[in-house]
mmCIF file of C-alpha atoms in Angstrom:
data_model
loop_
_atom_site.group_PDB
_atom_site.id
_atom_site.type_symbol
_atom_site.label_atom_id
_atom_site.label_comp_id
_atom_site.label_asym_id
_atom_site.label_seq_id
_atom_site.Cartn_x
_atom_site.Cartn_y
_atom_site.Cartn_z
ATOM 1 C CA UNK A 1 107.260 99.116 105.461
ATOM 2 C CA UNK A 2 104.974 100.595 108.180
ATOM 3 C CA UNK A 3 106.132 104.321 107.340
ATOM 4 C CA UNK A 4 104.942 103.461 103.686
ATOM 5 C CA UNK A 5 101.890 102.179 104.376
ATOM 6 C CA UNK A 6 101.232 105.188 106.472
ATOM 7 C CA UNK A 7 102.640 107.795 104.037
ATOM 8 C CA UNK A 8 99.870 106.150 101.844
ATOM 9 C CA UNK A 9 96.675 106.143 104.267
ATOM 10 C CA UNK A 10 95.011 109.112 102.135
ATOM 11 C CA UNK A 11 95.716 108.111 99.491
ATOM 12 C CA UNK A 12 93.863 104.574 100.051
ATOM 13 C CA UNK A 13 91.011 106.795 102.414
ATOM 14 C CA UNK A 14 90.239 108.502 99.440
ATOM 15 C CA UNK A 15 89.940 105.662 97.014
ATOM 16 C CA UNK A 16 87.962 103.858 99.289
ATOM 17 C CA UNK A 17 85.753 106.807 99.984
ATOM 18 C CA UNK A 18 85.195 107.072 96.293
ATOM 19 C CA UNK A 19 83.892 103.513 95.713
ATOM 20 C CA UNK A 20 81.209 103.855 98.601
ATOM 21 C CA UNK A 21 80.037 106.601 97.369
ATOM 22 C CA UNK A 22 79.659 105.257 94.435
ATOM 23 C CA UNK A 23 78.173 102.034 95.149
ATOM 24 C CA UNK A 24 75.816 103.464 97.477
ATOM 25 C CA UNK A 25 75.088 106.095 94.508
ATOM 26 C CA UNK A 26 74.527 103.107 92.690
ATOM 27 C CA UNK A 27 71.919 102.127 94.701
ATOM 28 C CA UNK A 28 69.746 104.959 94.973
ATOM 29 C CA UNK A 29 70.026 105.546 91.059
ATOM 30 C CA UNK A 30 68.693 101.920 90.628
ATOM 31 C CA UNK A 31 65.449 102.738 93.052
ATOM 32 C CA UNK A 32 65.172 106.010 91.843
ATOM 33 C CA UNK A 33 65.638 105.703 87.498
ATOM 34 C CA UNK A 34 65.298 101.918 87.276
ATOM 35 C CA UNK A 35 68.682 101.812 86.278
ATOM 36 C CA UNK A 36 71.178 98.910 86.973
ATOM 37 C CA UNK A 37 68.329 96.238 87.144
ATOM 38 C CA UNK A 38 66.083 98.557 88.961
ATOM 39 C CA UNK A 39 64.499 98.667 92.929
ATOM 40 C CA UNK A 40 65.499 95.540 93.956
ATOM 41 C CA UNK A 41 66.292 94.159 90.805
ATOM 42 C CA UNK A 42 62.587 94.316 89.404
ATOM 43 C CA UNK A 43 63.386 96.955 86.709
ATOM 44 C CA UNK A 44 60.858 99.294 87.805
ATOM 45 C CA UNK A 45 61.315 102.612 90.093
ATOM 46 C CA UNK A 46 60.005 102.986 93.652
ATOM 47 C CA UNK A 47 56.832 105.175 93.596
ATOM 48 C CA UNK A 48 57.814 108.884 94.585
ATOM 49 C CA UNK A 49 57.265 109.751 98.337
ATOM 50 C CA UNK A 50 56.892 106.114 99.253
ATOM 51 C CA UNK A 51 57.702 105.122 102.884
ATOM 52 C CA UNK A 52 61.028 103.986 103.318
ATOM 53 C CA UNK A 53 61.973 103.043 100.201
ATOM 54 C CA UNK A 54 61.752 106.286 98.045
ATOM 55 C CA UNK A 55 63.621 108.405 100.848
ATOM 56 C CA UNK A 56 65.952 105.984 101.486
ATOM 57 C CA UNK A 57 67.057 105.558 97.591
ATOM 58 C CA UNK A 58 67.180 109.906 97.590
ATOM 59 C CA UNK A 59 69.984 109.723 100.825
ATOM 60 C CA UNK A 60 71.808 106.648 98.534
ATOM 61 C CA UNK A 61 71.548 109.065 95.542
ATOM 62 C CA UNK A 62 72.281 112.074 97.271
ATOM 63 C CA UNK A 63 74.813 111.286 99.753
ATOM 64 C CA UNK A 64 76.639 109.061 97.857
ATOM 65 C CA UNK A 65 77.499 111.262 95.419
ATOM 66 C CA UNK A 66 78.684 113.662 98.288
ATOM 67 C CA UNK A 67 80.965 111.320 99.320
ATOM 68 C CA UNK A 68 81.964 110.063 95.764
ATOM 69 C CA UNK A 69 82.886 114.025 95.345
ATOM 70 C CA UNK A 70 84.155 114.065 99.099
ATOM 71 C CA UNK A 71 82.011 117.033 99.430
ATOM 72 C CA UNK A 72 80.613 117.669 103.023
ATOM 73 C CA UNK A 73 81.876 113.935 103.877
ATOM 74 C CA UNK A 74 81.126 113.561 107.369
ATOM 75 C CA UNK A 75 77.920 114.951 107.215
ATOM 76 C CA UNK A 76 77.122 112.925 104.126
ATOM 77 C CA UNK A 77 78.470 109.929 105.545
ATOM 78 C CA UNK A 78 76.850 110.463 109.124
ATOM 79 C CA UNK A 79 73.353 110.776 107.248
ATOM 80 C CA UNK A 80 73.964 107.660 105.051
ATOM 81 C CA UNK A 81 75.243 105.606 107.883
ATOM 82 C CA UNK A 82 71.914 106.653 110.487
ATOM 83 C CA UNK A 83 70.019 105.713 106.932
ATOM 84 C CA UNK A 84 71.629 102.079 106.559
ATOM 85 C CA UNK A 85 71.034 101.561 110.996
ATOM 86 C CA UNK A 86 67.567 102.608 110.344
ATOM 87 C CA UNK A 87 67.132 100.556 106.965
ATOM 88 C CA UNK A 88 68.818 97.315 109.144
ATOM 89 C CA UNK A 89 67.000 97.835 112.275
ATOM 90 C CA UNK A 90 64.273 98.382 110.999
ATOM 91 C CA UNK A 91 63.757 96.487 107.814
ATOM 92 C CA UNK A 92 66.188 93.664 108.325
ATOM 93 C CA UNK A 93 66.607 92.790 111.710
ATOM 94 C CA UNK A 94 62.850 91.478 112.529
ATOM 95 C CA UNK A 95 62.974 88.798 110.189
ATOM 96 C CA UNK A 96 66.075 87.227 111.835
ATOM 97 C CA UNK A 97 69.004 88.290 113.986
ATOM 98 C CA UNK A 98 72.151 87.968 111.801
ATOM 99 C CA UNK A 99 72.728 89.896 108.877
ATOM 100 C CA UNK A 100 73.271 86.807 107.104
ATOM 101 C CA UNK A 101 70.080 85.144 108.101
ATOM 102 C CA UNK A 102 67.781 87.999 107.138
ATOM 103 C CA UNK A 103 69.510 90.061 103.677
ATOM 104 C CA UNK A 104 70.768 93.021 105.883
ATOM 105 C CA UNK A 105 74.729 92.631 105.087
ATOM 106 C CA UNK A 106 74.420 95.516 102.753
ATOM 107 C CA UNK A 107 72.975 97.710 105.266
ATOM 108 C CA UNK A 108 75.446 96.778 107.850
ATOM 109 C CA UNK A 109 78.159 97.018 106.109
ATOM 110 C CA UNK A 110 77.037 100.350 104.615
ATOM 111 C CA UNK A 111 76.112 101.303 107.958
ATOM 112 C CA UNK A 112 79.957 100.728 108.898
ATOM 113 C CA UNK A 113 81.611 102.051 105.931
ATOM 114 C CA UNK A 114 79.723 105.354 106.087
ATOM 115 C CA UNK A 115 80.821 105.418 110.154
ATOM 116 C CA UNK A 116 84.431 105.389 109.747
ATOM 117 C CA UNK A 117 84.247 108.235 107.093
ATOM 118 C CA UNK A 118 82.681 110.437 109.732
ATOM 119 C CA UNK A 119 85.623 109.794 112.137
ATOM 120 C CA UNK A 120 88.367 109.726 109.637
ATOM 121 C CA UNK A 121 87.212 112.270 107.005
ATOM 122 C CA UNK A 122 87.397 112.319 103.076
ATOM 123 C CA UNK A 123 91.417 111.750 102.761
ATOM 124 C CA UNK A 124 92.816 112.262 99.339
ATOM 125 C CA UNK A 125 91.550 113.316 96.206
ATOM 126 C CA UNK A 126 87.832 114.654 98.213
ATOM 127 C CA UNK A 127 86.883 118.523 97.298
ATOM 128 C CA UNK A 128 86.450 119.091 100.874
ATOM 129 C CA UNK A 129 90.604 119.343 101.089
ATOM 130 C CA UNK A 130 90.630 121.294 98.014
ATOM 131 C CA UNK A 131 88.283 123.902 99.610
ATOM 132 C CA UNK A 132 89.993 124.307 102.885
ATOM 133 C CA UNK A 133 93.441 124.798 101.002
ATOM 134 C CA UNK A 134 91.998 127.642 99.196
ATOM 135 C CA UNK A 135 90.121 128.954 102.103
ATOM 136 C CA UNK A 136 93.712 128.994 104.237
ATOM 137 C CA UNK A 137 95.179 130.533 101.428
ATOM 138 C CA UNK A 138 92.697 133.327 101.473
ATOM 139 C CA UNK A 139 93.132 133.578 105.092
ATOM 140 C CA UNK A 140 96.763 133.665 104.541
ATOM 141 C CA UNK A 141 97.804 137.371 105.340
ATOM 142 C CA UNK A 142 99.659 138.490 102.229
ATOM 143 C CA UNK A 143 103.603 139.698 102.906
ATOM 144 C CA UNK A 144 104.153 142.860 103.830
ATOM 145 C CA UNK A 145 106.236 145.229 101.053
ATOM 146 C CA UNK A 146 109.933 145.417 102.148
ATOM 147 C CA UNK A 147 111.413 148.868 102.066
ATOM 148 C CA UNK A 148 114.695 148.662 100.771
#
């Protein structure tokens, strides 16, 4: 059972990978287009260049749809996760002390998500392991003619 599981851990990485990104996509789309019930659920778009908010919903747009792709995950994911720490710390946490208390369990849990793909990677199904295949296979000296 455990050597399953285990023979399956990229597989589930990867899906897992793909549905933060694209939540957190998801989000920054919303602030950004007014799609999906808009900034906050208003409808309406944040104002461009507005402090947090705007630059916030550009790293959710942004980054996760580097992570969706599994492009440049751990950078993407180390961005988004210092985003969602800054967005709880700073937003959240002064109004109470438990995520629960003041509406920062998105943030946290973003926060966390996004940390654990900077230590574990993109696993399956990210373009980042599609690139380094073909890059080792370009590295790969080719086989030298036999003489017969």
């Amino acid at each position: 059972m455990i050597g399953r599981l285990n023979s399956a851990q990229p597989y589930a990485l990867g899906l897992y990978r793909i549905v933060v990104g694209l939540l957190f996509l998801c989000h920054g789309a919303a602030s950004l287009f007014g799609v999906l019930g808009g900034a906050m659920g208003t409808g309406r778009t944040l104002d461009a260049g507005t402090w947090p908010g705007w630059y916030a919903a550009v790293i959710q747009l942004v980054g996760g749809a580097f992570v969706l792709l599994g492009l440049g995950t751990r950078v993407a994911a180390f961005v988004a996760a210092g985003s969602m720490a800054y967005a709880y710390f700073k937003v959240h946490q002064p109004n109470a002390l438990w995520p629960i208390e003041n509406g920062g369990e998105a943030s946290a849990m973003f926060c966390w998500a996004f940390l654990l793909l900077v230590f574990t990677g993109s696993g399956a199904f990210g373009l980042d392991r599609l690139l380094a295949r073909r890059s080792a296979e370009e590295r790969r000296p080719a086989a030298e003619p036999v003489t017969v």
